[in-house]
Amino acid sequence: MSRFTPLVAALATTLLLGACAASAPTSRANAGAVQVDVPAVAHPAGETPQWWYRSGAARAAGSGAMDGRAKNVILFLGDGMSLTTVAAARIFEGQRNGNPGEENLLSWERFPATAFSKTYNTDSQTPDSAGTMTAITTGVKTHMGAIGVSAGSRSDCADSLGKGLLTWLQLADSAGMATGVVTTARLTHATPAATYAHSPERNWESDADLPEAAKAAGCKDIAQQLLDTSRYGRGPLVALGGGRAQFTNVEETDPEYDDKVGLRLDGRSLVGEWKQAHPQGAYVWNAQQLQAAANAPAILGLFEPDHMRYEIERKDDPSGEPSLAELTKAAIANLSRHQEGYVLMVEGARIDHANHSGNAYRALSDTVALSDAVRAAAEATSDQDTLIIVTADHSHTLNFVGYPARGNPILGKVKDKGGEDGAGALDLARDGLGLPYTTLSYANGPGFTGATNQQPAGPKAYPHNPSSFDPAKGRPDLTHVDTEHPDYMQEALVPMKSESHGGEDVGIWARGPGSKAVRGTMEQNAIYHMIVQATPRLRQRLCDAGTCDAKGVPVELPAPKAFERKDAGN
């Protein structure tokens, strides 16, 4: 027996060293983790705003976000950017550059930290952009349609007045940091609005949208609230996007289109009011003016009366419209002049709109435009002091199907070598009816191939906004149809005027201080807590207001009023 002792000892030592080596990554991953107790609650009945806030704080602190030392934060939000959209856009960009495509990576896919976000609203498995972005900006999940308020009724203004939530943009403003908002949607649309406004109903964008009962109860339209948010500090020093009509009245002719006027019925010109509040600032509405405003202390850019154009359509803008990358670079150049640091939200909004329209080309090209913007931000900042997070608010029903051969055009018809068995020559794949089909399709939407009140039976072309459908009589023969054309609309199984969101998780990618805490699967509201915990200036402002526990973790839901300037009006 004794002759086997050295072997046993060696084996034991090897196993012990192996166990230590195996445990090392776990301990490193948990370095700096701070535990926060969260009460167990019944779901959904026990999910109060305070519970959501504390549970999100616990998730972030437990992952080590408190170790972060970020001076600046940039959040990129790809609206409706499902994981399928990301995968297809990755290939789309690669093929556009002359490669097979599958090997490509979008800019943020090179970031070292990744995670998944659970996107449901408090009242819906499949969410909308308002409730999801409110979760990201306030740390509290809420109802579908809510902008900056905790869960309640969409139509009840009076109830919402006591449910306002502090956003991290307002928190940063209160902490003396510079702030900015960039979007390709209207500045009053759900995602950007959730950084500065408080409304139970996302559609109350201008006073013309606000019901009389809501006005009487004391609610304000979202456009007005962009100006009012300066009560926390200076307000956004950079606000760039679409939506001129929400900020101008019916007596004001649009500067770019002679046949258009503003939407406001109250006689107010919010553009004029912004100019008065920022006498040295620059109001711009085209690319040339934006470039000329590089040294302005504050910039308001409203580049369209409605949403900004899709990336593919920017070239058609009569006055010249900046790209999302150009908007991002302009915002960073302005905000980075402030030594106290900044926070910036950048939205690639029209990914969502293209998916709703059942048009994958526009969805993918706008996703690539977002990738260009993220790349520009990464090149303009340092991962030593700037936390960059890229995520989506929700998914869509875009499908990536069949067994297309390597390098097959992502917008094309599936060509394979005999399906999963791969036993034949490369040729068009065919369905059970003998008809070819595309790699990308939608589960529902206006791409349904039955006749509608707008287009005949068969493949549909963008734009298509039907109000009535006839049943489809089988699938169309796509053999001679150019499915790679920008206006081709992918087939949809279920006929709907607008394709719907999806309910599955979306991705989170991050780099910079605090990004190591971004991992695993998390509730969407934890993103807020990742940001505030990883940014000492934000965290300290919350602690100064008495919202932190003994370990310095912000765990108590902050009261917005406590963060307003002392000289701010009511």
mmCIF file of C-alpha atoms in Angstrom, residues 341-505:
data_model
loop_
_atom_site.group_PDB
_atom_site.id
_atom_site.type_symbol
_atom_site.label_atom_id
_atom_site.label_comp_id
_atom_site.label_asym_id
_atom_site.label_seq_id
_atom_site.Cartn_x
_atom_site.Cartn_y
_atom_site.Cartn_z
ATOM 1 C CA GLY A 341 -18.181 64.567 -16.766
ATOM 2 C CA TYR A 342 -21.300 63.853 -18.792
ATOM 3 C CA VAL A 343 -24.049 61.362 -19.510
ATOM 4 C CA LEU A 344 -25.439 60.865 -22.997
ATOM 5 C CA MET A 345 -28.253 58.750 -24.448
ATOM 6 C CA VAL A 346 -28.119 57.912 -28.161
ATOM 7 C CA GLU A 347 -31.030 56.105 -29.830
ATOM 8 C CA GLY A 348 -31.088 54.341 -33.168
ATOM 9 C CA ALA A 349 -34.846 54.710 -33.280
ATOM 10 C CA ARG A 350 -35.813 53.718 -36.763
ATOM 11 C CA ILE A 351 -34.668 50.110 -36.466
ATOM 12 C CA ASP A 352 -37.958 49.660 -34.654
ATOM 13 C CA HIS A 353 -39.993 51.547 -37.245
ATOM 14 C CA ALA A 354 -38.589 49.491 -40.113
ATOM 15 C CA ASN A 355 -39.361 46.251 -38.319
ATOM 16 C CA HIS A 356 -42.901 47.475 -37.666
ATOM 17 C CA SER A 357 -43.169 48.144 -41.383
ATOM 18 C CA GLY A 358 -42.011 44.620 -42.217
ATOM 19 C CA ASN A 359 -38.999 45.923 -44.134
ATOM 20 C CA ALA A 360 -35.782 44.195 -43.126
ATOM 21 C CA TYR A 361 -33.548 46.256 -45.434
ATOM 22 C CA ARG A 362 -34.244 49.477 -43.540
ATOM 23 C CA ALA A 363 -34.038 47.742 -40.167
ATOM 24 C CA LEU A 364 -30.615 46.292 -40.977
ATOM 25 C CA SER A 365 -29.181 49.425 -42.587
ATOM 26 C CA ASP A 366 -30.233 51.521 -39.586
ATOM 27 C CA THR A 367 -28.667 48.935 -37.264
ATOM 28 C CA VAL A 368 -25.409 49.326 -39.188
ATOM 29 C CA ALA A 369 -25.786 53.113 -38.812
ATOM 30 C CA LEU A 370 -26.034 52.585 -35.047
ATOM 31 C CA SER A 371 -22.900 50.456 -35.200
ATOM 32 C CA ASP A 372 -21.129 53.328 -36.950
ATOM 33 C CA ALA A 373 -22.250 55.680 -34.167
ATOM 34 C CA VAL A 374 -21.006 53.328 -31.439
ATOM 35 C CA ARG A 375 -17.671 53.005 -33.236
ATOM 36 C CA ALA A 376 -17.391 56.788 -33.424
ATOM 37 C CA ALA A 377 -18.085 57.056 -29.694
ATOM 38 C CA ALA A 378 -15.527 54.367 -28.856
ATOM 39 C CA GLU A 379 -12.895 56.161 -30.923
ATOM 40 C CA ALA A 380 -13.711 59.532 -29.323
ATOM 41 C CA THR A 381 -13.534 58.283 -25.716
ATOM 42 C CA SER A 382 -11.330 56.195 -23.437
ATOM 43 C CA ASP A 383 -12.379 52.951 -21.794
ATOM 44 C CA GLN A 384 -10.486 54.184 -18.739
ATOM 45 C CA ASP A 385 -13.050 56.855 -17.878
ATOM 46 C CA THR A 386 -16.117 56.340 -20.101
ATOM 47 C CA LEU A 387 -18.678 53.581 -19.614
ATOM 48 C CA ILE A 388 -20.427 52.705 -22.886
ATOM 49 C CA ILE A 389 -23.482 50.452 -22.789
ATOM 50 C CA VAL A 390 -25.311 49.234 -25.892
ATOM 51 C CA THR A 391 -28.692 47.563 -25.558
ATOM 52 C CA ALA A 392 -32.235 47.398 -26.922
ATOM 53 C CA ASP A 393 -35.553 48.150 -25.307
ATOM 54 C CA HIS A 394 -37.411 45.178 -26.783
ATOM 55 C CA SER A 395 -37.409 42.625 -29.566
ATOM 56 C CA HIS A 396 -39.363 42.106 -32.816
ATOM 57 C CA THR A 397 -40.727 39.118 -34.731
ATOM 58 C CA LEU A 398 -37.977 38.983 -37.374
ATOM 59 C CA ASN A 399 -37.013 35.351 -38.146
ATOM 60 C CA PHE A 400 -33.749 33.939 -39.538
ATOM 61 C CA VAL A 401 -34.701 30.578 -41.075
ATOM 62 C CA GLY A 402 -33.827 27.702 -43.396
ATOM 63 C CA TYR A 403 -30.330 26.373 -44.107
ATOM 64 C CA PRO A 404 -28.809 29.039 -46.368
ATOM 65 C CA ALA A 405 -25.273 28.259 -47.505
ATOM 66 C CA ARG A 406 -22.371 30.221 -46.125
ATOM 67 C CA GLY A 407 -22.271 33.672 -47.733
ATOM 68 C CA ASN A 408 -25.828 33.494 -49.073
ATOM 69 C CA PRO A 409 -27.238 37.053 -49.332
ATOM 70 C CA ILE A 410 -28.951 37.740 -46.008
ATOM 71 C CA LEU A 411 -31.838 39.467 -47.816
ATOM 72 C CA GLY A 412 -31.954 36.856 -50.540
ATOM 73 C CA LYS A 413 -33.787 33.609 -51.132
ATOM 74 C CA VAL A 414 -32.433 30.586 -49.303
ATOM 75 C CA LYS A 415 -29.967 28.527 -51.327
ATOM 76 C CA ASP A 416 -28.714 25.313 -49.748
ATOM 77 C CA LYS A 417 -27.251 21.920 -50.601
ATOM 78 C CA GLY A 418 -30.211 19.812 -49.655
ATOM 79 C CA GLY A 419 -31.169 21.247 -46.270
ATOM 80 C CA GLU A 420 -29.811 19.905 -43.006
ATOM 81 C CA ASP A 421 -28.477 16.747 -44.678
ATOM 82 C CA GLY A 422 -26.448 18.779 -47.157
ATOM 83 C CA ALA A 423 -26.504 15.993 -49.733
ATOM 84 C CA GLY A 424 -27.204 17.907 -52.953
ATOM 85 C CA ALA A 425 -25.967 20.650 -55.226
ATOM 86 C CA LEU A 426 -26.351 24.301 -54.279
ATOM 87 C CA ASP A 427 -29.811 25.424 -55.384
ATOM 88 C CA LEU A 428 -32.870 27.346 -54.250
ATOM 89 C CA ALA A 429 -34.440 25.748 -51.205
ATOM 90 C CA ARG A 430 -38.142 25.038 -51.614
ATOM 91 C CA ASP A 431 -41.036 24.740 -49.205
ATOM 92 C CA GLY A 432 -43.604 21.942 -49.148
ATOM 93 C CA LEU A 433 -45.365 23.539 -52.120
ATOM 94 C CA GLY A 434 -42.183 23.646 -54.180
ATOM 95 C CA LEU A 435 -41.775 27.409 -53.825
ATOM 96 C CA PRO A 436 -38.603 29.304 -52.822
ATOM 97 C CA TYR A 437 -38.519 31.373 -49.644
ATOM 98 C CA THR A 438 -36.309 34.024 -48.043
ATOM 99 C CA THR A 439 -33.892 33.707 -45.140
ATOM 100 C CA LEU A 440 -35.639 36.541 -43.291
ATOM 101 C CA SER A 441 -39.354 36.692 -42.577
ATOM 102 C CA TYR A 442 -41.705 38.133 -39.974
ATOM 103 C CA ALA A 443 -44.149 36.252 -37.762
ATOM 104 C CA ASN A 444 -46.725 38.984 -38.335
ATOM 105 C CA GLY A 445 -47.156 42.351 -40.018
ATOM 106 C CA PRO A 446 -48.045 44.117 -43.261
ATOM 107 C CA GLY A 447 -45.923 41.749 -45.351
ATOM 108 C CA PHE A 448 -48.801 39.245 -45.353
ATOM 109 C CA THR A 449 -49.221 38.197 -48.989
ATOM 110 C CA GLY A 450 -53.012 38.298 -49.287
ATOM 111 C CA ALA A 451 -54.611 41.207 -51.138
ATOM 112 C CA THR A 452 -55.194 44.392 -49.108
ATOM 113 C CA ASN A 453 -56.964 47.679 -49.683
ATOM 114 C CA GLN A 454 -53.610 49.094 -50.826
ATOM 115 C CA GLN A 455 -51.771 46.360 -52.761
ATOM 116 C CA PRO A 456 -52.764 43.242 -54.723
ATOM 117 C CA ALA A 457 -52.103 39.683 -53.602
ATOM 118 C CA GLY A 458 -48.460 38.648 -53.683
ATOM 119 C CA PRO A 459 -45.212 40.165 -52.372
ATOM 120 C CA LYS A 460 -45.616 43.590 -50.796
ATOM 121 C CA ALA A 461 -43.515 46.700 -51.345
ATOM 122 C CA TYR A 462 -42.627 49.362 -48.784
ATOM 123 C CA PRO A 463 -44.467 51.493 -47.767
ATOM 124 C CA HIS A 464 -47.554 49.441 -47.067
ATOM 125 C CA ASN A 465 -50.028 50.450 -44.353
ATOM 126 C CA PRO A 466 -53.198 48.462 -45.040
ATOM 127 C CA SER A 467 -56.432 48.766 -43.103
ATOM 128 C CA SER A 468 -58.052 45.607 -44.514
ATOM 129 C CA PHE A 469 -56.800 42.200 -45.671
ATOM 130 C CA ASP A 470 -58.076 39.324 -47.794
ATOM 131 C CA PRO A 471 -56.989 35.758 -47.023
ATOM 132 C CA ALA A 472 -53.872 34.592 -48.840
ATOM 133 C CA LYS A 473 -54.349 31.871 -51.433
ATOM 134 C CA GLY A 474 -51.082 30.064 -50.914
ATOM 135 C CA ARG A 475 -47.618 31.605 -51.053
ATOM 136 C CA PRO A 476 -46.370 33.680 -53.981
ATOM 137 C CA ASP A 477 -43.654 32.352 -56.274
ATOM 138 C CA LEU A 478 -40.547 34.404 -55.438
ATOM 139 C CA THR A 479 -38.376 32.866 -58.127
ATOM 140 C CA HIS A 480 -38.185 36.066 -60.178
ATOM 141 C CA VAL A 481 -38.793 38.533 -57.336
ATOM 142 C CA ASP A 482 -35.876 40.741 -56.216
ATOM 143 C CA THR A 483 -36.042 40.119 -52.472
ATOM 144 C CA GLU A 484 -32.836 42.145 -51.947
ATOM 145 C CA HIS A 485 -34.470 45.364 -53.161
ATOM 146 C CA PRO A 486 -34.624 47.977 -50.363
ATOM 147 C CA ASP A 487 -38.422 48.183 -50.671
ATOM 148 C CA TYR A 488 -39.122 44.449 -50.628
ATOM 149 C CA MET A 489 -41.189 43.488 -47.597
ATOM 150 C CA GLN A 490 -40.496 40.093 -46.098
ATOM 151 C CA GLU A 491 -43.421 37.690 -45.934
ATOM 152 C CA ALA A 492 -45.458 37.729 -42.729
ATOM 153 C CA LEU A 493 -47.492 34.799 -41.447
ATOM 154 C CA VAL A 494 -50.182 36.754 -39.555
ATOM 155 C CA PRO A 495 -51.762 39.798 -41.266
ATOM 156 C CA MET A 496 -51.367 42.980 -39.218
ATOM 157 C CA LYS A 497 -51.259 46.669 -40.125
ATOM 158 C CA SER A 498 -48.056 46.980 -38.106
ATOM 159 C CA GLU A 499 -45.701 44.159 -37.150
ATOM 160 C CA SER A 500 -45.564 43.643 -33.389
ATOM 161 C CA HIS A 501 -42.803 43.634 -30.827
ATOM 162 C CA GLY A 502 -41.393 40.353 -29.527
ATOM 163 C CA GLY A 503 -41.142 39.338 -25.885
ATOM 164 C CA GLU A 504 -37.772 37.574 -25.746
ATOM 165 C CA ASP A 505 -34.626 38.877 -24.078
#
